[in-house]
Short mmCIF file of N, CA and C in Angstrom, two decimals:
data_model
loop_
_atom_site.label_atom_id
_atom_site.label_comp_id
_atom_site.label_asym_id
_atom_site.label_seq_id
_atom_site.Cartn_x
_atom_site.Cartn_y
_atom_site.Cartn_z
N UNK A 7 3.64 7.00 -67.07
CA UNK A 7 2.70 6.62 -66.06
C UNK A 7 3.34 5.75 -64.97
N UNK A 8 4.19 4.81 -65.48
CA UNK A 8 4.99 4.10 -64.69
C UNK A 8 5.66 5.04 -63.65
N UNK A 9 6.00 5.91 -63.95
CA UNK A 9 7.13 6.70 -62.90
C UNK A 9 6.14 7.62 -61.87
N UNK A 10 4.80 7.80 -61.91
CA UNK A 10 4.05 8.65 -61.29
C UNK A 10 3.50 6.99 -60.35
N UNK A 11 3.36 6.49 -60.81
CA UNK A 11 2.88 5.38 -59.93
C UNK A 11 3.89 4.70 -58.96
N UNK A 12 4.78 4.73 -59.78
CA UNK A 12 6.33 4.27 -58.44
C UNK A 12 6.27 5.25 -57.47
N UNK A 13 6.44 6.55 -58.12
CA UNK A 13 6.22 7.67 -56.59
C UNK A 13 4.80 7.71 -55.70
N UNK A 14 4.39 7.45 -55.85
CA UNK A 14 2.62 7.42 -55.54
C UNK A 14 2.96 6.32 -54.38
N UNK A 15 3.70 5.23 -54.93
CA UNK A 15 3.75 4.28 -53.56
C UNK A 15 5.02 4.39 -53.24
N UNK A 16 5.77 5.04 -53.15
CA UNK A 16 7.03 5.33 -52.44
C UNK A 16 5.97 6.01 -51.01
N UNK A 17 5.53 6.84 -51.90
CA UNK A 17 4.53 8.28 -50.85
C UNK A 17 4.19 7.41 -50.18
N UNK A 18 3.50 6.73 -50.41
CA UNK A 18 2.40 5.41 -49.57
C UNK A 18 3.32 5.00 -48.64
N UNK A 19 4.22 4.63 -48.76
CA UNK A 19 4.69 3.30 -48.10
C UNK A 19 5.39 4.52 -46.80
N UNK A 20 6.23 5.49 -47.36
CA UNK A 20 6.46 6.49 -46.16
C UNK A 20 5.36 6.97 -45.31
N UNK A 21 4.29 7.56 -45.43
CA UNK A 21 3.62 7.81 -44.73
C UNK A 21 2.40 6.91 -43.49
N UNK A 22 2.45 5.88 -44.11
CA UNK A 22 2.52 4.22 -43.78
C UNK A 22 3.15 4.15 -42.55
N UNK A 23 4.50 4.06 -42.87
CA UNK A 23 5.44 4.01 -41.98
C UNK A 23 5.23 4.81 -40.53
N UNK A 24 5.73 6.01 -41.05
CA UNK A 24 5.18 7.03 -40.11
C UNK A 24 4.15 7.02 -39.34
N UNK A 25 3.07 6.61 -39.63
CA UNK A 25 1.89 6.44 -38.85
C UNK A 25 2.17 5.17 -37.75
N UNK A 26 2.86 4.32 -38.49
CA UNK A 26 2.58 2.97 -37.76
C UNK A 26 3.93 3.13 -36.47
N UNK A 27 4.65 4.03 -36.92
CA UNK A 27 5.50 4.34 -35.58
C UNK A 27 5.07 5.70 -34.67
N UNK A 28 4.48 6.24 -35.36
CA UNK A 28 3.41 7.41 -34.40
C UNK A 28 2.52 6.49 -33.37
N UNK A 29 1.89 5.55 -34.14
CA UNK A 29 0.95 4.66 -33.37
C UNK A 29 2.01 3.67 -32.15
N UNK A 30 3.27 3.26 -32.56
CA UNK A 30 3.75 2.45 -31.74
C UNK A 30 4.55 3.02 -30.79
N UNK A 31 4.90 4.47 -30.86
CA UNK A 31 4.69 5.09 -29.27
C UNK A 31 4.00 5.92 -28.70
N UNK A 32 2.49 5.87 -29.25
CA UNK A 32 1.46 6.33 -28.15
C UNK A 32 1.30 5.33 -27.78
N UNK A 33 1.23 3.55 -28.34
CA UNK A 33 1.21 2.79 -27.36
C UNK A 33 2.09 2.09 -26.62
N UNK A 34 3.53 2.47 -26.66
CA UNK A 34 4.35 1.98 -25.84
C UNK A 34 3.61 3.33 -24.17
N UNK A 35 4.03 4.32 -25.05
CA UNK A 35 3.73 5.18 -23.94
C UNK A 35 2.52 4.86 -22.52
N UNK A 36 1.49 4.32 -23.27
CA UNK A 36 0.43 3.86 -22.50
C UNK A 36 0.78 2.74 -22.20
N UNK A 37 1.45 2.14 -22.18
CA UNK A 37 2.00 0.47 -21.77
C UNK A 37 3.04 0.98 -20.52
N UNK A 38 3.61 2.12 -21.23
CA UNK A 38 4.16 2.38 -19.18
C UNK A 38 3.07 3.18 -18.39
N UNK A 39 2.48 3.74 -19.22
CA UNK A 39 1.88 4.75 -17.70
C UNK A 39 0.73 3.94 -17.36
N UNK A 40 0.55 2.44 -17.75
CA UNK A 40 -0.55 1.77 -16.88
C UNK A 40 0.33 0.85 -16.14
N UNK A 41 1.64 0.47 -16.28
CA UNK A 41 2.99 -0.15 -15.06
C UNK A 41 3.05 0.93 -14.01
N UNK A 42 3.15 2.05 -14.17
CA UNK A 42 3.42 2.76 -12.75
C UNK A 42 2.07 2.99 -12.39
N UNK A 43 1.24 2.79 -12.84
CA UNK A 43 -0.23 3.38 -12.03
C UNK A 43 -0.51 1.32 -11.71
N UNK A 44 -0.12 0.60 -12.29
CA UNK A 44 -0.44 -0.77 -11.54
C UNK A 44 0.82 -0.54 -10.46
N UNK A 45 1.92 -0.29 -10.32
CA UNK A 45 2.68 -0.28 -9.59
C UNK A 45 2.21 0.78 -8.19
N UNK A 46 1.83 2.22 -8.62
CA UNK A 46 1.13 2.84 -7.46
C UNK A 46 0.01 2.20 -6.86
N UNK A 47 -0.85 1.40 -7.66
CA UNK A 47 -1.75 0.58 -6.74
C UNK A 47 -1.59 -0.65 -5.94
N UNK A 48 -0.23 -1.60 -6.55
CA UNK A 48 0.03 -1.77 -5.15
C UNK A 48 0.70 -1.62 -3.97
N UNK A 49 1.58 -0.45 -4.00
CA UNK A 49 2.02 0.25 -3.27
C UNK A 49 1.44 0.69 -2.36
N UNK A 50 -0.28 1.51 -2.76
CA UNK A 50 -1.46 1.75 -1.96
C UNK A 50 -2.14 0.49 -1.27
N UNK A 51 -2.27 -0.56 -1.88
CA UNK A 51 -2.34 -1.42 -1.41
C UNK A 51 -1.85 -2.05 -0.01
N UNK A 52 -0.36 -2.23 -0.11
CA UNK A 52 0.50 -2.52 1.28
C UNK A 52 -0.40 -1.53 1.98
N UNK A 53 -0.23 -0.27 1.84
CA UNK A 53 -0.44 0.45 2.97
C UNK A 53 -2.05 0.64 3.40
N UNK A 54 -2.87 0.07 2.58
CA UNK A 54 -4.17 0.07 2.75
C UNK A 54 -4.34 -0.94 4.28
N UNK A 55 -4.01 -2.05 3.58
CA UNK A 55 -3.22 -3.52 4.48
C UNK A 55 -2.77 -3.10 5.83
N UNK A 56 -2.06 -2.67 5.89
CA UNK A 56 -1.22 -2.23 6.88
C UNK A 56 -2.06 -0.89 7.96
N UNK A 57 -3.01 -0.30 7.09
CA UNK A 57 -3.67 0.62 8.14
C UNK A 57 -5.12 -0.45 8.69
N UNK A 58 -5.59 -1.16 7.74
CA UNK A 58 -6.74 -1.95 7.88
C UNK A 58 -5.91 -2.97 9.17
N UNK A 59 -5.30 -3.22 9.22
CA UNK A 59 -4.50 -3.98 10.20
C UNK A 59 -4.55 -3.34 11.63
N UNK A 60 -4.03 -1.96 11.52
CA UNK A 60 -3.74 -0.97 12.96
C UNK A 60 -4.88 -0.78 13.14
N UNK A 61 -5.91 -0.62 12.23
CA UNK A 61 -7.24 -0.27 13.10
C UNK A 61 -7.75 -1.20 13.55
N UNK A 62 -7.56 -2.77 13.12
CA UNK A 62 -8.14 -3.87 13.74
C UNK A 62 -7.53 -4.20 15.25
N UNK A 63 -6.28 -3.66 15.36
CA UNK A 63 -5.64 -3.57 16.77
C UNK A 63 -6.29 -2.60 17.52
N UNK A 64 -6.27 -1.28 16.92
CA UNK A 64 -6.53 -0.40 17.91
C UNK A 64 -8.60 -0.53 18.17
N UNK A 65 -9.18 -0.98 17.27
CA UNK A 65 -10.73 -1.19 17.52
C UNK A 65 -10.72 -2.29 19.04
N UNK A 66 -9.50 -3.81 18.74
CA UNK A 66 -9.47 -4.66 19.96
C UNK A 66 -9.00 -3.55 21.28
N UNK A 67 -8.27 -2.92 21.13
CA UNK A 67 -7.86 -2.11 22.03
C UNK A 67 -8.56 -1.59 22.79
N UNK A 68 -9.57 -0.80 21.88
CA UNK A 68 -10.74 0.04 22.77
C UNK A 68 -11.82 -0.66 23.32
N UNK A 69 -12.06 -2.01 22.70
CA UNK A 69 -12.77 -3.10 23.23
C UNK A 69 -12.28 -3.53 24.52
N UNK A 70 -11.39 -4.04 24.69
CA UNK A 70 -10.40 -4.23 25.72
C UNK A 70 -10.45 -3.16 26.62
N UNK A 71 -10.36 -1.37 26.46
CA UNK A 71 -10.18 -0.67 27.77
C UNK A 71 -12.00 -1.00 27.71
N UNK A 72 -12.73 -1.61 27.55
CA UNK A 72 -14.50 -1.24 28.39
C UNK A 72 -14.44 -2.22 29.29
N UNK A 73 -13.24 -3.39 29.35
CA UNK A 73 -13.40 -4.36 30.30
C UNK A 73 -12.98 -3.96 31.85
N UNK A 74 -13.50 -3.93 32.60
CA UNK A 74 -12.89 -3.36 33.83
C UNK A 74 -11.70 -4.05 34.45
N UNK A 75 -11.67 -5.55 34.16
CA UNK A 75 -10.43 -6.41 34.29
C UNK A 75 -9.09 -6.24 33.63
N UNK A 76 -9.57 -5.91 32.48
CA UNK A 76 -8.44 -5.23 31.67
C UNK A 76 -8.31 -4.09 32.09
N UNK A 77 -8.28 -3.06 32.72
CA UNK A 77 -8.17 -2.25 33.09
C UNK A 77 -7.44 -2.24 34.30
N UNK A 78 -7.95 -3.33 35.30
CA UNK A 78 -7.37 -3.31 36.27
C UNK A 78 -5.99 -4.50 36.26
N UNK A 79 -5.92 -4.86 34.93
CA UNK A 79 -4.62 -5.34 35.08
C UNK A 79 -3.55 -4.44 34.65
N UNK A 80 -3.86 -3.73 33.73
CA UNK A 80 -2.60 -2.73 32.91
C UNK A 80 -2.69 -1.71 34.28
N UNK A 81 -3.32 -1.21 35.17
CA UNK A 81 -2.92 -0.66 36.44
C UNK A 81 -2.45 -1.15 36.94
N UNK A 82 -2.39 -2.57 37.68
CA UNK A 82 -1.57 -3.23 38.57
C UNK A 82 -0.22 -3.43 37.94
N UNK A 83 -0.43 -3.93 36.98
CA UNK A 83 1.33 -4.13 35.83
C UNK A 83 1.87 -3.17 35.79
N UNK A 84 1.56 -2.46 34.84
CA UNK A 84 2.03 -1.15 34.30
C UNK A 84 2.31 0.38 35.21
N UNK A 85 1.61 0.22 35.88
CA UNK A 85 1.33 1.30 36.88
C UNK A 85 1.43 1.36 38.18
N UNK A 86 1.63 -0.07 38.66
CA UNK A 86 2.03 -0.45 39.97
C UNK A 86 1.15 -0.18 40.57
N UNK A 87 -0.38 0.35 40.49
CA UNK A 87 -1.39 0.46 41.61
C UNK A 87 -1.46 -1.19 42.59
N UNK A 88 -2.43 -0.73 43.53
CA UNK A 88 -2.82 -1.27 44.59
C UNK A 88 -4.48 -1.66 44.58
N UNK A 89 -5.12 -2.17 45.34
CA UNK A 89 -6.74 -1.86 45.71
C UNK A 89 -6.12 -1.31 47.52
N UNK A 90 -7.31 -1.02 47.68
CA UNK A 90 -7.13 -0.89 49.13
C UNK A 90 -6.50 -2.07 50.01
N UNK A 91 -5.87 -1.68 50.98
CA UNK A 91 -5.74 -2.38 52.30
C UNK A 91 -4.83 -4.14 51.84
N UNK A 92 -4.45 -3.75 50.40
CA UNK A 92 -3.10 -4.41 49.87
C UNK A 92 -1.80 -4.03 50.08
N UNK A 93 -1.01 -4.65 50.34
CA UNK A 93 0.54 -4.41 50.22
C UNK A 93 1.05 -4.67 48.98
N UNK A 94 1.73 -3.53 48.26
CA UNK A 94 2.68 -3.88 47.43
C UNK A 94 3.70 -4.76 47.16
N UNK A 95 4.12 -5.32 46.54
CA UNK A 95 5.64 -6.01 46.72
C UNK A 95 6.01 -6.06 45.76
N UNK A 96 7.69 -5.02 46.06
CA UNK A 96 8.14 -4.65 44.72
C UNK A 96 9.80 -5.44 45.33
N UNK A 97 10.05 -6.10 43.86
CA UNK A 97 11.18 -6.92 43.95
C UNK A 97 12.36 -6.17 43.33
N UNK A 98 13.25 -6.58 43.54
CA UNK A 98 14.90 -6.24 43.04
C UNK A 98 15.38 -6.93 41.56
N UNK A 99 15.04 -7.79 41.91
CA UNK A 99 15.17 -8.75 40.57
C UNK A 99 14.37 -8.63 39.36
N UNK A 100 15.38 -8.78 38.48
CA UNK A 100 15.01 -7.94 36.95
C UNK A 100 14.58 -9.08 36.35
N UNK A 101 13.37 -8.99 35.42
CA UNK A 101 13.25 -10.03 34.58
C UNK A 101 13.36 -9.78 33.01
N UNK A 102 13.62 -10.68 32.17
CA UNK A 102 14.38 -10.37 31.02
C UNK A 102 12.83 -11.10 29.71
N UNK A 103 11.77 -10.57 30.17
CA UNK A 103 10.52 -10.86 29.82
C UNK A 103 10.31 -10.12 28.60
#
């Protein structure tokens, strides 16, 4: 009886085993694939950031062209316009602005 019971927990203790390292890499496994999915989120993140950003520029932007002042400065700057019955004056000298 002794010798059926030694094997009985030999059995035990192997299959024991086995399980408890079956179990310890389905959860290593899931211990990385929630690092790269925390890692893809903040990756998405920056760039969430970064577009929430450009649209807060470009929303001031379009705010900015309804002003007619603003408008008529990026013409005079940028574009070199005039109003009527103004003279231009365009200089030689470079500025390092």
């Amino acid at each position: 009886m002794k010798k059926k019971n030694k094997t009985s927990s030999r059995w035990f203790t192997v299959m024991l085993s086995v399980i408890c390292i079956a179990f310890a890499f389905a959860f290593i496994s899931r211990i990385t694939a929630l690092q790269q999915i925390k890692s893809a989120q903040a990756e998405l993140q920056v760039k969430l950031d970064a577009a929430q950003k450009k649209n807060a520029h470009l929303q001031q932007e379009k705010a900015d062209l309804q002003d007619p002042q603003y408008i008529e400065k990026i013409a005079r700057n940028e574009l070199g316009m005039t109003k009527k019955g103004e003279m231009p004056y365009v200089s030689n000298v470079k500025n390092d602005d």
